Coordinates of N, CA and C and ligand atoms in Angstrom, one line a residue:
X1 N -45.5 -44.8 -36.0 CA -45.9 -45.7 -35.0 C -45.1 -47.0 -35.1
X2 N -44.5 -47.6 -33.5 CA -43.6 -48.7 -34.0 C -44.8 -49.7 -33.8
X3 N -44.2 -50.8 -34.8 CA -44.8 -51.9 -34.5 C -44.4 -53.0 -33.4
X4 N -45.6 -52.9 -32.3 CA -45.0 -53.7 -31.3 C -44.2 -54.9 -31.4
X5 N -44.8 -55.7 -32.7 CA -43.5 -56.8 -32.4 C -42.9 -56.9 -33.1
X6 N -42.1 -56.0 -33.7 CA -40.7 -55.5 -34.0 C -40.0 -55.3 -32.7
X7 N -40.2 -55.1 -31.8 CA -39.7 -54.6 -30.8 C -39.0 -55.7 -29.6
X8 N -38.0 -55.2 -29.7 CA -36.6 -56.4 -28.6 C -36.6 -55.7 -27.3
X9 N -37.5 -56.0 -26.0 CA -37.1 -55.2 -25.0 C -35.5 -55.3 -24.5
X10 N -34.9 -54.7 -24.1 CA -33.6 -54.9 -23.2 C -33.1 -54.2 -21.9
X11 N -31.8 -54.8 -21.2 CA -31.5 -54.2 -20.2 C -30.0 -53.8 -20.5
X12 N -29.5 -53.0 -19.2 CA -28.2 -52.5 -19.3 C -27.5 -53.0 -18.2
X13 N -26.3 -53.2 -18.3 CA -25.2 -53.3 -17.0 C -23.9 -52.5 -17.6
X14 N -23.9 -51.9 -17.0 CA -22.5 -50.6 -17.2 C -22.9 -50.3 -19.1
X15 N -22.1 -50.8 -19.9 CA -22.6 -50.6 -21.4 C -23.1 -51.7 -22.2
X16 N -23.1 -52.7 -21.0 CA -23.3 -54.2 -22.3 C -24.7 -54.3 -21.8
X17 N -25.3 -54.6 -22.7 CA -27.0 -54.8 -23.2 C -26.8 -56.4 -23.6
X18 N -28.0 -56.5 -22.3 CA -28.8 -57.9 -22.0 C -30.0 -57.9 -22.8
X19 N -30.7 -59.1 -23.1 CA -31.8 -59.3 -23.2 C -32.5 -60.5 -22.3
X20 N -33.8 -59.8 -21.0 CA -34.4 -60.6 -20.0 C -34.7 -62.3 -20.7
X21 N -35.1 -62.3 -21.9 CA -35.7 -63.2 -22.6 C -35.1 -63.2 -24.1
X22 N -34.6 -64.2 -24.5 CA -34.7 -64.1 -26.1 C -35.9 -64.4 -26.8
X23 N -35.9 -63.2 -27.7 CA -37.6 -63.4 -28.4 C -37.5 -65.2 -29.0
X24 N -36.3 -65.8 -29.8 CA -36.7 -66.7 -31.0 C -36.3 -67.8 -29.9
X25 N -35.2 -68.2 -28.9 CA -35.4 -69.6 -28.4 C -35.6 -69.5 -26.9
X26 N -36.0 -68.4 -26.2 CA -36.3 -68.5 -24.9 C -35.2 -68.5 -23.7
X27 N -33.7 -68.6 -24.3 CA -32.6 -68.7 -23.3 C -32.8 -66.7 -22.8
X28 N -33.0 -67.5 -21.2 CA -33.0 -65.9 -20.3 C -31.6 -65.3 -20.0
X29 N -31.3 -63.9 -19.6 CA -30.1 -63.3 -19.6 C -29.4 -63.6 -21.0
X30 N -29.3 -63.3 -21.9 CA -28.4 -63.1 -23.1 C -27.7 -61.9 -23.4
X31 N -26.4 -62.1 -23.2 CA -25.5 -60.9 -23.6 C -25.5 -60.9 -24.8
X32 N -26.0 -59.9 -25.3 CA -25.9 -59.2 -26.9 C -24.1 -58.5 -27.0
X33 N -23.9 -58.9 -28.5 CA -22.6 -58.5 -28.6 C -22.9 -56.6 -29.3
X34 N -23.1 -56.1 -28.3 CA -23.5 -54.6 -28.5 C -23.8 -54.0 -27.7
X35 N -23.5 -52.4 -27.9 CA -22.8 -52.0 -26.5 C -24.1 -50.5 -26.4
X36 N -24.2 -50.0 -25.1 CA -25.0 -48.7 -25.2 C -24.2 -47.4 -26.0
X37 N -23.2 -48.2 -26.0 CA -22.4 -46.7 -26.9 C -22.5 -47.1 -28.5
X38 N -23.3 -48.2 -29.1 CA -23.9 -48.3 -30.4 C -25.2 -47.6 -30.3
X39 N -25.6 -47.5 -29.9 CA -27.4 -46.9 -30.0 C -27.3 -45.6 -30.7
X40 N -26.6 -45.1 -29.9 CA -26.6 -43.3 -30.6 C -26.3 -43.4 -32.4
X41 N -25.8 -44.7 -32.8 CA -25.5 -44.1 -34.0 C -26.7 -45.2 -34.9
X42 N -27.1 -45.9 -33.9 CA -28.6 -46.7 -34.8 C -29.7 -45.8 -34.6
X43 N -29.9 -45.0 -33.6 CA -31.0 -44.2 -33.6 C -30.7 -43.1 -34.8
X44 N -29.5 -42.6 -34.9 CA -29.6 -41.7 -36.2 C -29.6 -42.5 -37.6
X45 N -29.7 -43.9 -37.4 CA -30.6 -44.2 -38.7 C -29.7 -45.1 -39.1
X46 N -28.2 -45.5 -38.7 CA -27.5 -46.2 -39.5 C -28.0 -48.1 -38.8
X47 N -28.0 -48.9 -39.5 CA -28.9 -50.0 -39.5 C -27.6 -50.9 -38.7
X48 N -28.1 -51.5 -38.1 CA -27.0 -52.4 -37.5 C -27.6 -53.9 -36.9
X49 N -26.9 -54.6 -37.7 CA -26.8 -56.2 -37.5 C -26.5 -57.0 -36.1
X50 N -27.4 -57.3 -35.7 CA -27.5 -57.9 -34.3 C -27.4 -59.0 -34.2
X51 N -26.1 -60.2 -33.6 CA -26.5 -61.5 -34.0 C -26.9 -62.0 -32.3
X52 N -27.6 -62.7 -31.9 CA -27.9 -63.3 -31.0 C -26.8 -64.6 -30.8
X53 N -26.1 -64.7 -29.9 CA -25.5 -65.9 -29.5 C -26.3 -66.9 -28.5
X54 N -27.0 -66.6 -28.7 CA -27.6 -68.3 -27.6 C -28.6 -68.9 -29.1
X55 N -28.9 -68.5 -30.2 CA -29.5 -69.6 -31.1 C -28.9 -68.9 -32.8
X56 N -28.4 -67.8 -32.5 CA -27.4 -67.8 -33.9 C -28.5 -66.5 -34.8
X57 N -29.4 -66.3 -34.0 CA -30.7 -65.5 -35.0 C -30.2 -64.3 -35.3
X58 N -30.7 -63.4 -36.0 CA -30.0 -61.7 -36.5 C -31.4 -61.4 -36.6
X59 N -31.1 -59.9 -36.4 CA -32.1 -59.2 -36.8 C -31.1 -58.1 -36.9
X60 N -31.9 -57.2 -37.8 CA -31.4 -55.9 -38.4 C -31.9 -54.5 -37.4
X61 N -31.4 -54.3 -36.1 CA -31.5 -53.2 -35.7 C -31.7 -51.8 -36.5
X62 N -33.1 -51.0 -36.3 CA -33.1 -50.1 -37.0 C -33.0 -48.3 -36.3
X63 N -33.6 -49.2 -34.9 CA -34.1 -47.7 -34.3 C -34.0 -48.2 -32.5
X64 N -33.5 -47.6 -31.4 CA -33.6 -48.0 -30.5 C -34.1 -46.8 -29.5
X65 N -34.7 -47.1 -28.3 CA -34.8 -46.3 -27.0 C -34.4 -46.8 -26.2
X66 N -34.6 -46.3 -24.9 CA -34.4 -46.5 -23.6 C -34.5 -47.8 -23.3
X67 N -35.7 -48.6 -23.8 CA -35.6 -50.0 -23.4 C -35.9 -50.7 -24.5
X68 N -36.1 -50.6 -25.9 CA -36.5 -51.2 -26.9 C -35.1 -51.2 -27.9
X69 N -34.9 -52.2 -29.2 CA -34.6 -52.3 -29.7 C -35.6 -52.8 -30.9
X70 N -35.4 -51.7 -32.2 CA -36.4 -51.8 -33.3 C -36.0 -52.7 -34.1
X71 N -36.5 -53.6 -34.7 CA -35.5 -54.7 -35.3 C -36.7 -54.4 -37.0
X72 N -36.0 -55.1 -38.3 CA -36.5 -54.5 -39.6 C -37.8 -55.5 -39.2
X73 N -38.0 -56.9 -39.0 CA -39.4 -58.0 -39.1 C -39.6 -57.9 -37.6
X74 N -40.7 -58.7 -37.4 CA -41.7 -58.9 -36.1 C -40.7 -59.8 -35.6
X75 N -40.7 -59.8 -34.1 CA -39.4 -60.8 -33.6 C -40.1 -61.3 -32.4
X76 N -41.5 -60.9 -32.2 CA -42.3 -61.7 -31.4 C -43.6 -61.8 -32.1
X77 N -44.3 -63.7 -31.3 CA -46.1 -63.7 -31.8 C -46.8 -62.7 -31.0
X78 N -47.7 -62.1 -31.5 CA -48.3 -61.7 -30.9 C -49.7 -62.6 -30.5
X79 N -49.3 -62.7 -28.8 CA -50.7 -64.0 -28.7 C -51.7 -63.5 -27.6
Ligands
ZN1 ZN1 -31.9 -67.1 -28.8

């Protein structure tokens, strides 16, 4: 079971992965420096380091789908 807020929703444009919202400072549209042709090899388990450029934050990508990205800690309050 994932834990929901571990969970990074995201979008796609051709291969580069947006995020609608940044979970930690709120800057909307953020291009993640990571691409849909990384996923395949985080979903088979290899861990990958995410750094956010609009506030400098990381999270440790562990597991992704379609529209989530699994991160190792909670990356939203749940309110
Ligand atoms: Zn941010």
């Amino acid at each position: 079971m994932i834990p929901f807020e571990n969970t990074v929703p995201y979008e796609t444009v051709g291969t580069d992965i947006y995020l609608s919202e940044c979970p930690f400072c709120g800057r909307s549209n953020v291009h993640l420096k990571l691409r849909t042709t990384d996923l395949p090899s985080i979903r088979e388990g290899r861990k990958r380091l995410v750094v956010f450029p609009c506030c400098h934050e990381t999270i440790t990508a562990i597991d992704a789908d379609r529209d989530y990205l699994l991160a190792e800690r909670p990356v939203r309050t749940i309110r």
